[in-house]
Short mmCIF file of C-alpha atoms and ligand atoms in Angstrom, two decimals:
data_model
loop_
_atom_site.label_atom_id
_atom_site.label_comp_id
_atom_site.label_asym_id
_atom_site.label_seq_id
_atom_site.Cartn_x
_atom_site.Cartn_y
_atom_site.Cartn_z
CA UNK F 1 132.43 164.93 49.95
CA UNK F 2 132.69 168.28 48.17
CA UNK F 3 132.51 171.23 50.55
CA UNK F 4 134.23 174.05 48.60
CA UNK F 5 131.14 176.26 48.37
CA UNK F 6 130.31 175.85 52.06
CA UNK F 7 133.94 176.63 52.93
CA UNK F 8 133.92 179.78 50.78
CA UNK F 9 130.66 180.96 52.36
CA UNK F 10 131.97 180.18 55.84
CA UNK F 11 135.14 182.21 55.29
CA UNK F 12 133.00 185.21 54.27
CA UNK F 13 130.63 184.59 57.17
CA UNK F 14 133.32 184.50 59.88
CA UNK F 15 134.44 187.97 58.78
CA UNK F 16 130.90 189.19 59.40
CA UNK F 17 128.95 187.13 61.94
CA UNK F 18 130.54 185.99 65.23
CA UNK F 19 131.71 182.45 64.49
CA UNK F 20 130.09 182.69 61.06
CA UNK F 21 126.65 181.83 62.45
CA UNK F 22 123.55 183.49 63.88
CA UNK F 23 123.03 180.88 66.62
CA UNK F 24 125.95 179.09 68.32
CA UNK F 25 124.58 175.54 68.03
CA UNK F 26 124.93 175.77 64.24
CA UNK F 27 128.69 176.25 64.37
CA UNK F 28 129.82 172.56 64.47
CA UNK F 29 132.42 173.70 67.06
CA UNK F 30 131.88 170.74 69.36
CA UNK F 31 132.12 168.19 66.55
CA UNK F 32 135.37 169.58 65.17
CA UNK F 33 134.08 170.61 61.77
CA UNK F 34 132.97 173.67 59.80
CA UNK F 35 129.25 174.22 59.22
CA UNK F 36 127.59 173.33 55.95
CA UNK F 37 125.63 176.13 54.32
CA UNK F 38 122.16 175.00 53.31
CA UNK F 39 120.73 175.87 49.93
CA UNK F 40 117.30 174.26 50.13
CA UNK F 41 115.24 171.75 52.06
CA UNK F 42 112.19 169.64 51.32
CA UNK F 43 110.50 166.86 53.28
CA UNK F 44 113.16 165.10 55.36
CA UNK F 45 116.03 166.28 53.16
CA UNK F 46 118.57 169.11 53.36
CA UNK F 47 120.75 170.12 50.41
CA UNK F 48 123.91 172.12 51.03
CA UNK F 49 125.60 174.72 48.84
CA UNK F 50 127.77 172.01 47.20
CA UNK F 51 124.78 169.86 46.29
CA UNK F 52 125.27 167.23 49.05
CA UNK F 53 121.93 165.85 50.22
CA UNK F 54 121.27 164.69 53.80
CA UNK F 55 118.52 162.99 55.76
CA UNK F 56 117.90 165.72 58.31
CA UNK F 57 117.48 165.00 62.04
CA UNK F 58 117.89 168.60 63.20
CA UNK F 59 114.68 169.73 61.50
CA UNK F 60 115.37 173.34 62.49
CA UNK F 61 115.74 172.11 66.12
CA UNK F 62 112.15 170.97 66.48
CA UNK F 63 109.56 173.14 64.72
CA UNK F 64 109.25 171.07 61.54
CA UNK F 65 107.05 168.19 62.67
CA UNK F 66 105.49 168.06 59.18
CA UNK F 67 108.90 168.16 57.44
CA UNK F 68 110.54 170.92 55.41
CA UNK F 69 108.34 173.07 53.17
CA UNK F 70 105.23 170.90 52.85
CA UNK F 71 103.56 172.05 49.57
CA UNK F 72 100.23 172.88 51.29
CA UNK F 73 101.99 175.16 53.77
CA UNK F 74 103.99 176.91 51.05
CA UNK F 75 100.74 177.57 49.18
CA UNK F 76 99.03 178.93 52.31
CA UNK F 77 102.01 181.21 53.03
CA UNK F 78 102.06 182.60 49.46
CA UNK F 79 98.34 183.35 49.69
CA UNK F 80 98.81 184.99 53.09
CA UNK F 81 101.72 187.13 51.85
CA UNK F 82 99.53 188.50 49.06
CA UNK F 83 97.17 189.80 51.76
CA UNK F 84 100.03 191.60 53.55
CA UNK F 85 103.02 190.49 55.62
CA UNK F 86 102.36 192.49 58.80
CA UNK F 87 99.54 194.78 59.90
CA UNK F 88 100.50 196.20 63.29
CA UNK F 89 96.85 195.62 64.15
CA UNK F 90 94.90 192.54 65.23
CA UNK F 91 93.81 189.94 62.65
CA UNK F 92 91.55 186.87 62.71
CA UNK F 93 94.49 184.46 62.42
CA UNK F 94 95.64 185.25 65.98
CA UNK F 95 92.18 184.39 67.27
CA UNK F 96 92.00 181.22 65.17
CA UNK F 97 95.42 179.97 66.28
CA UNK F 98 94.86 181.00 69.90
CA UNK F 99 91.55 179.14 70.08
CA UNK F 100 93.15 176.06 68.56
CA UNK F 101 96.01 176.16 71.07
CA UNK F 102 93.52 176.45 73.94
CA UNK F 103 91.50 173.49 72.65
CA UNK F 104 94.69 171.40 72.60
CA UNK F 105 96.00 172.74 75.94
CA UNK F 106 93.10 173.90 78.10
CA UNK F 107 95.42 175.22 80.84
CA UNK F 108 96.10 178.20 78.54
CA UNK F 109 92.91 180.05 79.40
CA UNK F 110 94.48 183.26 78.07
CA UNK F 111 97.60 183.59 75.96
CA UNK F 112 99.85 186.13 74.25
CA UNK F 113 101.76 185.52 71.01
CA UNK F 114 105.40 186.62 70.83
CA UNK F 115 108.14 185.95 68.28
CA UNK F 116 110.41 183.39 70.00
CA UNK F 117 110.61 180.89 72.82
CA UNK F 118 113.09 183.18 74.59
CA UNK F 119 110.51 185.95 74.66
CA UNK F 120 107.83 183.56 75.92
CA UNK F 121 109.95 182.36 78.86
CA UNK F 122 111.21 185.80 79.90
CA UNK F 123 107.67 187.20 79.78
CA UNK F 124 106.23 184.28 81.78
CA UNK F 125 108.79 184.93 84.54
CA UNK F 126 107.88 188.62 84.59
CA UNK F 127 104.20 187.75 85.06
CA UNK F 128 105.01 185.25 87.83
CA UNK F 129 107.15 187.82 89.66
CA UNK F 130 104.44 190.46 89.35
CA UNK F 131 101.74 188.07 90.59
CA UNK F 132 103.68 186.83 93.63
CA UNK F 133 105.65 190.03 94.36
CA UNK F 134 108.66 187.76 94.80
CA UNK F 135 111.99 187.80 92.91
CA UNK F 136 113.51 184.34 92.89
CA UNK F 137 112.97 181.54 90.40
CA UNK F 138 113.97 177.90 90.41
CA UNK F 139 115.32 176.28 87.26
CA UNK F 140 116.94 172.92 86.64
CA UNK F 141 120.55 172.28 85.71
CA UNK F 142 120.75 171.48 82.00
CA UNK F 143 117.31 172.89 81.15
CA UNK F 144 117.26 175.68 78.58
CA UNK F 145 114.66 178.41 78.47
CA UNK F 146 116.13 180.74 75.87
CA UNK F 147 118.91 183.27 76.29
CA UNK F 148 117.34 185.88 78.61
CA UNK F 149 119.55 186.79 81.59
CA UNK F 150 117.69 184.88 84.34
CA UNK F 151 118.07 181.59 82.45
CA UNK F 152 121.76 181.66 81.59
CA UNK F 153 122.73 179.84 84.74
CA UNK F 154 123.67 176.22 84.11
CA UNK F 155 121.68 176.33 80.88
CA UNK F 156 121.58 173.50 78.37
CA UNK F 157 121.78 173.44 74.57
CA UNK F 158 124.53 175.66 73.08
CA UNK F 159 125.46 176.98 76.52
CA UNK F 160 126.09 173.41 77.65
CA UNK F 161 127.95 172.36 74.51
CA UNK F 162 130.26 175.33 74.66
CA UNK F 163 130.90 174.95 78.38
CA UNK F 164 129.61 178.39 79.34
CA UNK F 165 127.36 177.57 82.27
CA UNK F 166 127.00 181.21 83.24
CA UNK F 167 127.44 183.77 80.51
CA UNK F 168 129.55 186.89 81.05
CA UNK F 169 127.29 189.89 80.68
CA UNK F 170 124.69 188.45 83.02
CA UNK F 171 124.88 190.50 86.22
CA UNK F 172 125.61 188.81 89.54
CA UNK F 173 122.28 190.18 90.76
CA UNK F 174 120.34 188.52 87.92
CA UNK F 175 122.13 185.20 88.48
CA UNK F 176 121.54 185.41 92.25
CA UNK F 177 117.78 185.35 91.73
CA UNK F 178 118.02 182.06 89.80
CA UNK F 179 118.20 179.04 92.09
CA UNK F 180 119.21 175.66 90.74
CA UNK F 181 117.76 172.24 91.34
CA UNK F 182 118.57 168.84 89.78
CA UNK F 183 116.22 167.41 87.17
CA UNK F 184 114.38 164.28 88.33
CA UNK F 185 115.42 165.00 91.93
CA UNK F 186 112.44 166.20 94.00
CA UNK F 187 114.58 166.32 97.15
CA UNK F 188 116.73 169.02 95.58
CA UNK F 189 113.55 171.03 94.84
CA UNK F 190 112.29 170.68 98.41
CA UNK F 191 115.66 171.84 99.73
CA UNK F 192 115.61 175.01 97.60
CA UNK F 193 112.04 175.84 98.61
CA UNK F 194 112.84 175.23 102.29
CA UNK F 195 115.89 177.49 102.21
CA UNK F 196 113.96 180.31 100.48
CA UNK F 197 110.58 180.35 102.15
CA UNK F 198 108.21 183.01 100.80
CA UNK F 199 110.75 184.25 98.23
CA UNK F 200 110.20 182.01 95.20
CA UNK F 201 108.04 183.46 92.44
CA UNK F 202 108.18 180.54 90.02
CA UNK F 203 109.62 177.20 89.14
CA UNK F 204 110.28 176.71 85.43
CA UNK F 205 110.91 173.29 83.91
CA UNK F 206 111.04 171.50 80.58
CA UNK F 207 108.55 168.73 81.47
CA UNK F 208 110.47 166.48 79.08
CA UNK F 209 114.03 167.79 79.11
CA UNK F 210 115.42 168.28 75.61
CA UNK F 211 118.38 170.59 75.94
CA UNK F 212 120.87 168.36 77.77
CA UNK F 213 119.87 165.71 75.23
CA UNK F 214 116.50 164.04 75.76
CA UNK F 215 115.80 163.18 79.41
CA UNK F 216 112.23 162.08 80.20
CA UNK F 217 110.73 162.85 83.61
CA UNK F 218 110.90 160.04 86.19
CA UNK F 219 107.64 158.74 87.66
CA UNK F 220 106.26 161.20 90.18
CA UNK F 221 108.65 164.04 89.28
CA UNK F 222 106.13 166.34 87.55
CA UNK F 223 103.30 165.73 90.08
CA UNK F 224 105.85 166.44 92.82
CA UNK F 225 106.71 169.80 91.23
CA UNK F 226 103.02 170.66 90.96
CA UNK F 227 102.53 169.89 94.63
CA UNK F 228 105.63 171.79 95.79
CA UNK F 229 104.59 174.92 93.84
CA UNK F 230 101.05 174.81 95.23
CA UNK F 231 102.36 174.35 98.78
CA UNK F 232 104.77 177.28 98.54
CA UNK F 233 102.56 179.63 96.50
CA UNK F 234 104.97 179.61 93.54
CA UNK F 235 103.88 179.71 89.90
CA UNK F 236 104.56 176.45 88.05
CA UNK F 237 105.78 177.23 84.52
CA UNK F 238 106.03 174.44 81.97
CA UNK F 239 108.43 175.34 79.19
CA UNK F 240 106.84 173.29 76.41
CA UNK F 241 108.70 175.05 73.60
CA UNK F 242 109.88 171.61 72.44
CA UNK F 243 107.40 169.22 74.05
CA UNK F 244 104.24 171.17 73.17
CA UNK F 245 102.67 169.48 70.12
CA UNK F 246 105.74 167.18 69.92
CA UNK F 247 105.19 164.77 72.83
CA UNK F 248 101.46 164.76 72.01
CA UNK F 249 98.99 167.27 70.57
CA UNK F 250 98.23 168.38 74.15
CA UNK F 251 101.91 168.56 75.07
CA UNK F 252 103.57 166.94 78.06
CA UNK F 253 100.91 168.51 80.31
CA UNK F 254 98.18 166.58 78.50
CA UNK F 255 100.14 163.37 78.47
CA UNK F 256 101.12 163.49 82.17
CA UNK F 257 97.86 165.18 83.22
CA UNK F 258 99.52 168.08 85.05
CA UNK F 259 97.95 171.53 85.12
CA UNK F 260 100.72 174.17 85.09
CA UNK F 261 99.90 177.78 85.97
CA UNK F 262 101.74 179.15 82.93
CA UNK F 263 103.08 177.51 79.77
CA UNK F 264 105.71 178.66 77.27
CA UNK F 265 105.35 177.58 73.65
CA UNK F 266 107.50 177.98 70.55
CA UNK F 267 108.91 175.91 67.69
CA UNK F 268 105.99 173.78 66.37
CA UNK F 269 103.46 176.52 67.21
CA UNK F 270 105.10 178.63 64.48
CA UNK F 271 105.36 175.88 61.84
CA UNK F 272 108.91 176.97 60.94
CA UNK F 273 108.31 180.72 61.18
CA UNK F 274 109.34 182.83 64.18
CA UNK F 275 106.62 182.44 66.84
CA UNK F 276 106.35 181.89 70.57
CA UNK F 277 103.48 182.17 73.01
CA UNK F 278 102.93 182.18 76.74
CA UNK F 279 99.70 181.71 78.56
CA UNK F 280 97.85 180.10 81.41
CA UNK F 281 95.55 181.06 84.26
CA UNK F 282 93.27 184.00 83.48
CA UNK F 283 94.10 185.82 86.73
CA UNK F 284 97.82 185.66 85.88
CA UNK F 285 97.49 186.60 82.22
CA UNK F 286 95.19 189.51 83.10
CA UNK F 287 98.25 191.11 84.68
CA UNK F 288 99.63 191.61 81.16
CA UNK F 289 99.29 195.02 79.49
CA UNK F 290 96.87 196.47 78.37
CA UNK F 291 94.59 194.74 80.92
CA UNK F 292 97.18 194.86 83.71
CA UNK F 293 100.43 196.62 84.58
CA UNK F 294 102.99 194.05 83.31
CA UNK F 295 104.47 195.49 80.15
CA UNK F 296 105.22 193.21 77.21
CA UNK F 297 104.90 194.09 73.52
CA UNK F 298 106.14 193.14 70.05
CA UNK F 299 106.14 194.84 66.63
CA UNK F 300 105.74 191.53 64.80
CA UNK F 301 103.80 189.59 67.48
CA UNK F 302 100.89 187.65 66.02
CA UNK F 303 102.38 188.16 62.57
CA UNK F 304 99.94 186.94 59.89
CA UNK F 305 102.50 184.78 58.05
CA UNK F 306 103.67 183.16 61.28
CA UNK F 307 100.07 182.61 62.44
CA UNK F 308 99.26 181.04 59.06
CA UNK F 309 102.15 178.59 59.38
CA UNK F 310 101.26 177.73 62.98
CA UNK F 311 97.63 177.16 62.15
CA UNK F 312 98.43 175.04 59.11
CA UNK F 313 100.63 172.80 61.24
CA UNK F 314 98.35 172.52 64.27
CA UNK F 315 95.36 171.64 62.09
CA UNK F 316 97.27 168.59 60.86
CA UNK F 317 98.26 166.98 64.17
CA UNK F 318 96.42 163.68 64.13
CA UNK F 319 96.59 160.65 66.44
CA UNK F 320 97.74 158.53 63.49
CA UNK F 321 100.61 160.96 62.81
CA UNK F 322 101.81 160.64 66.43
CA UNK F 323 101.53 156.83 66.23
CA UNK F 324 103.60 156.77 63.04
CA UNK F 325 106.19 159.16 64.51
CA UNK F 326 106.52 157.10 67.69
CA UNK F 327 107.00 153.93 65.62
CA UNK F 328 109.79 155.63 63.65
CA UNK F 329 111.34 156.88 66.90
CA UNK F 330 111.36 153.36 68.34
CA UNK F 331 112.84 151.96 65.12
CA UNK F 332 115.62 154.56 65.06
CA UNK F 333 116.41 154.22 68.78
CA UNK F 334 116.61 150.42 68.53
CA UNK F 335 118.73 150.64 65.37
CA UNK F 336 121.25 153.05 66.91
CA UNK F 337 121.48 150.91 70.04
CA UNK F 338 122.11 147.73 68.06
CA UNK F 339 124.67 149.47 65.80
CA UNK F 340 126.56 150.47 68.98
CA UNK F 341 126.32 146.94 70.45
CA UNK F 342 127.72 145.40 67.27
CA UNK F 343 130.69 147.77 67.38
CA UNK F 344 131.08 147.31 71.17
CA UNK F 345 130.54 151.01 71.80
CA UNK F 346 128.76 152.06 75.03
CA UNK F 347 125.57 153.89 74.17
CA UNK F 348 122.38 154.86 76.03
CA UNK F 349 119.54 155.94 73.80
CA UNK F 350 116.96 158.14 75.54
CA UNK F 351 113.81 158.42 73.44
CA UNK F 352 110.44 160.04 73.84
CA UNK F 353 108.14 159.56 70.85
CA UNK F 354 109.71 161.33 67.87
CA UNK F 355 112.71 162.82 69.67
CA UNK F 356 115.75 160.95 70.95
CA UNK F 357 119.39 161.29 71.96
CA UNK F 358 122.09 158.64 71.70
CA UNK F 359 124.42 159.31 74.65
CA UNK F 360 127.91 157.83 74.43
CA UNK F 361 128.04 156.50 77.98
CA UNK F 362 127.50 153.15 79.70
CA UNK F 363 125.28 154.56 82.46
CA UNK F 364 121.64 155.67 82.33
CA UNK F 365 121.10 159.39 81.75
CA UNK F 366 118.49 160.96 84.01
CA UNK F 367 119.86 164.41 84.86
CA UNK F 368 122.52 166.97 84.01
CA UNK F 369 125.31 165.19 85.82
CA UNK F 370 124.74 161.86 84.10
CA UNK F 371 124.21 163.57 80.73
CA UNK F 372 127.53 165.38 80.94
CA UNK F 373 129.31 162.05 81.54
CA UNK F 374 128.62 161.25 77.88
CA UNK F 375 131.69 161.30 75.66
CA UNK F 376 131.54 164.30 73.30
CA UNK F 377 134.70 163.20 71.49
CA UNK F 378 133.06 159.90 70.52
CA UNK F 379 129.94 161.77 69.48
CA UNK F 380 132.07 164.05 67.26
CA UNK F 381 133.61 161.03 65.49
CA UNK F 382 130.14 159.52 65.08
CA UNK F 383 128.72 162.80 63.76
CA UNK F 384 131.43 163.17 61.11
CA UNK F 385 130.90 159.55 60.05
CA UNK F 386 127.17 160.20 59.63
CA UNK F 387 127.65 163.41 57.63
CA UNK F 388 129.97 161.59 55.19
CA UNK F 389 127.19 159.00 54.69
CA UNK F 390 124.41 161.47 53.97
CA UNK F 391 122.85 161.84 57.43
CA UNK F 392 122.71 165.18 59.27
CA UNK F 393 122.43 164.64 63.07
CA UNK F 394 122.57 167.54 65.52
CA UNK F 395 126.16 168.86 65.74
CA UNK F 396 126.32 168.29 69.52
CA UNK F 397 126.06 165.37 71.94
CA UNK F 398 123.58 167.30 74.08
CA UNK F 399 120.70 167.81 71.66
CA UNK F 400 117.65 165.90 70.50
CA UNK F 401 117.28 164.20 67.12
CA UNK F 402 113.92 165.18 65.62
CA UNK F 403 111.78 163.02 63.37
CA UNK F 404 109.02 164.43 61.20
CA UNK F 405 106.01 163.16 59.31
CA UNK F 406 108.17 163.41 56.19
CA UNK F 407 110.67 160.79 57.44
CA UNK F 408 110.02 157.23 56.23
CA UNK F 409 111.01 153.80 57.53
CA UNK F 410 113.38 153.64 54.56
CA UNK F 411 115.09 156.88 55.69
CA UNK F 412 115.46 155.45 59.18
CA UNK F 413 116.90 152.19 57.85
CA UNK F 414 119.44 154.10 55.74
CA UNK F 415 120.34 156.07 58.85
CA UNK F 416 120.88 152.84 60.81
CA UNK F 417 123.22 151.42 58.14
CA UNK F 418 125.18 154.67 58.21
CA UNK F 419 125.29 154.39 62.02
CA UNK F 420 126.73 150.85 61.82
CA UNK F 421 129.69 152.13 59.82
CA UNK F 422 130.08 155.29 61.92
CA UNK F 423 130.03 153.25 65.16
CA UNK F 424 132.89 151.09 63.83
CA UNK F 425 134.86 154.30 63.32
CA UNK F 426 134.06 155.36 66.89
CA UNK F 427 135.29 151.95 68.12
CA UNK F 428 138.53 152.09 66.16
CA UNK F 429 139.22 155.68 67.24
CA UNK F 430 139.23 154.22 70.78
C1 LIG G 501 114.34 176.41 71.81
C2 LIG G 501 113.91 176.57 73.21
C3 LIG G 501 113.70 177.83 73.79
C4 LIG G 501 114.04 179.11 73.10
O1 LIG G 501 113.29 179.34 71.96
P1 LIG G 501 113.86 180.35 70.84
O2 LIG G 501 112.75 180.45 69.86
O3 LIG G 501 115.12 179.73 70.32
O4 LIG G 501 114.12 181.66 71.53
C5 LIG G 501 113.15 177.88 75.05
N1 LIG G 501 112.87 176.76 75.74
C6 LIG G 501 113.08 175.53 75.22
C7 LIG G 501 112.70 174.33 76.01
C8 LIG G 501 113.64 175.40 73.95
O5 LIG G 501 113.90 174.18 73.47
#
């Protein structure tokens, strides 16, 4: 595989950007390789600077449920740009997208658009603290809620991959207000509440964990969280930055019929442009400025291009699309599992609809501890084998693989044949 152009770009980039990247998960550090620089993308395909073409399973880490650059979206964005790229004043697109989000997720009685999932989660916590006049929050080991200080305690995604459970630069005081519980372990939640009576403002959770690899909620886990928060007067925050519009058009909350107090959204809601949103109960959201005293603002919030992309994508979420995506997810999960069996490699595939993670371990993965038992070295060998065969999986063991409406059964079958060969390499590497 020719990589000279990517290498040349990377050597310029490392002299400029820390690690040559603008987000650590892109760096290929944990798979022992140098990142490929992407030139263009369309449908389910990425093309790098050297002209290598890949079936993409990163899909920008989740937003691109309709694939890369669908022609209708590109047309809508060009038309929107001709009307102006930012107004610094309200526009009808914010109202249109907001109403559509509320129809899909009725728990968001009021919402505020921001520019990233990080912003959504940090703002939701601020509202919860203001509403309860309490300081502490509960989060789960291995769940990721963006890179704001209160969340960089046993966070997933890049923080997990790089083994930096608590980032330097986060003050001891900020970390002390973040209490940890174990995902899928209600007892651990009850213990934290019991030890901190009257002091917990909020519990934040990815209802379907995606940032320690995919870990679905066990039966009773989400209803148990709802009940514990109601009992203790804490705000239940669902971080649906991945699961919103991915698990189902109504998100995990629609699927599992749980009514959170606040919800964080990102990724698909922006259709590939920078957008986030947080929202929920009217009494909570009315604390936000200018109605209430909780300050939160953004120069580019509700940006017309971003709203256009979000609206275009949300208007095209159909039951048949979710059925087709789930069928592809099942096909890919089964194919990866059988490729591993044939090569006598231990693999657990966790799948939820169109997102899945193949964990290189022989034991079921249901929380942070069992996820981190997976063998990253084997994953790295597997990853490199896939790249050489024209498939671009996430460059880390602890991430989800994302399917899109642009992926076909043929793409998935090609991916499975590549996996058969890559699994043999994993087996022979020992
Ligand atoms: C990606 C992600 C975030 C952060 O969103 P950014 O737009 O990267 O700031 C927050 N929560 C979850 C669950 C995510 O997957």
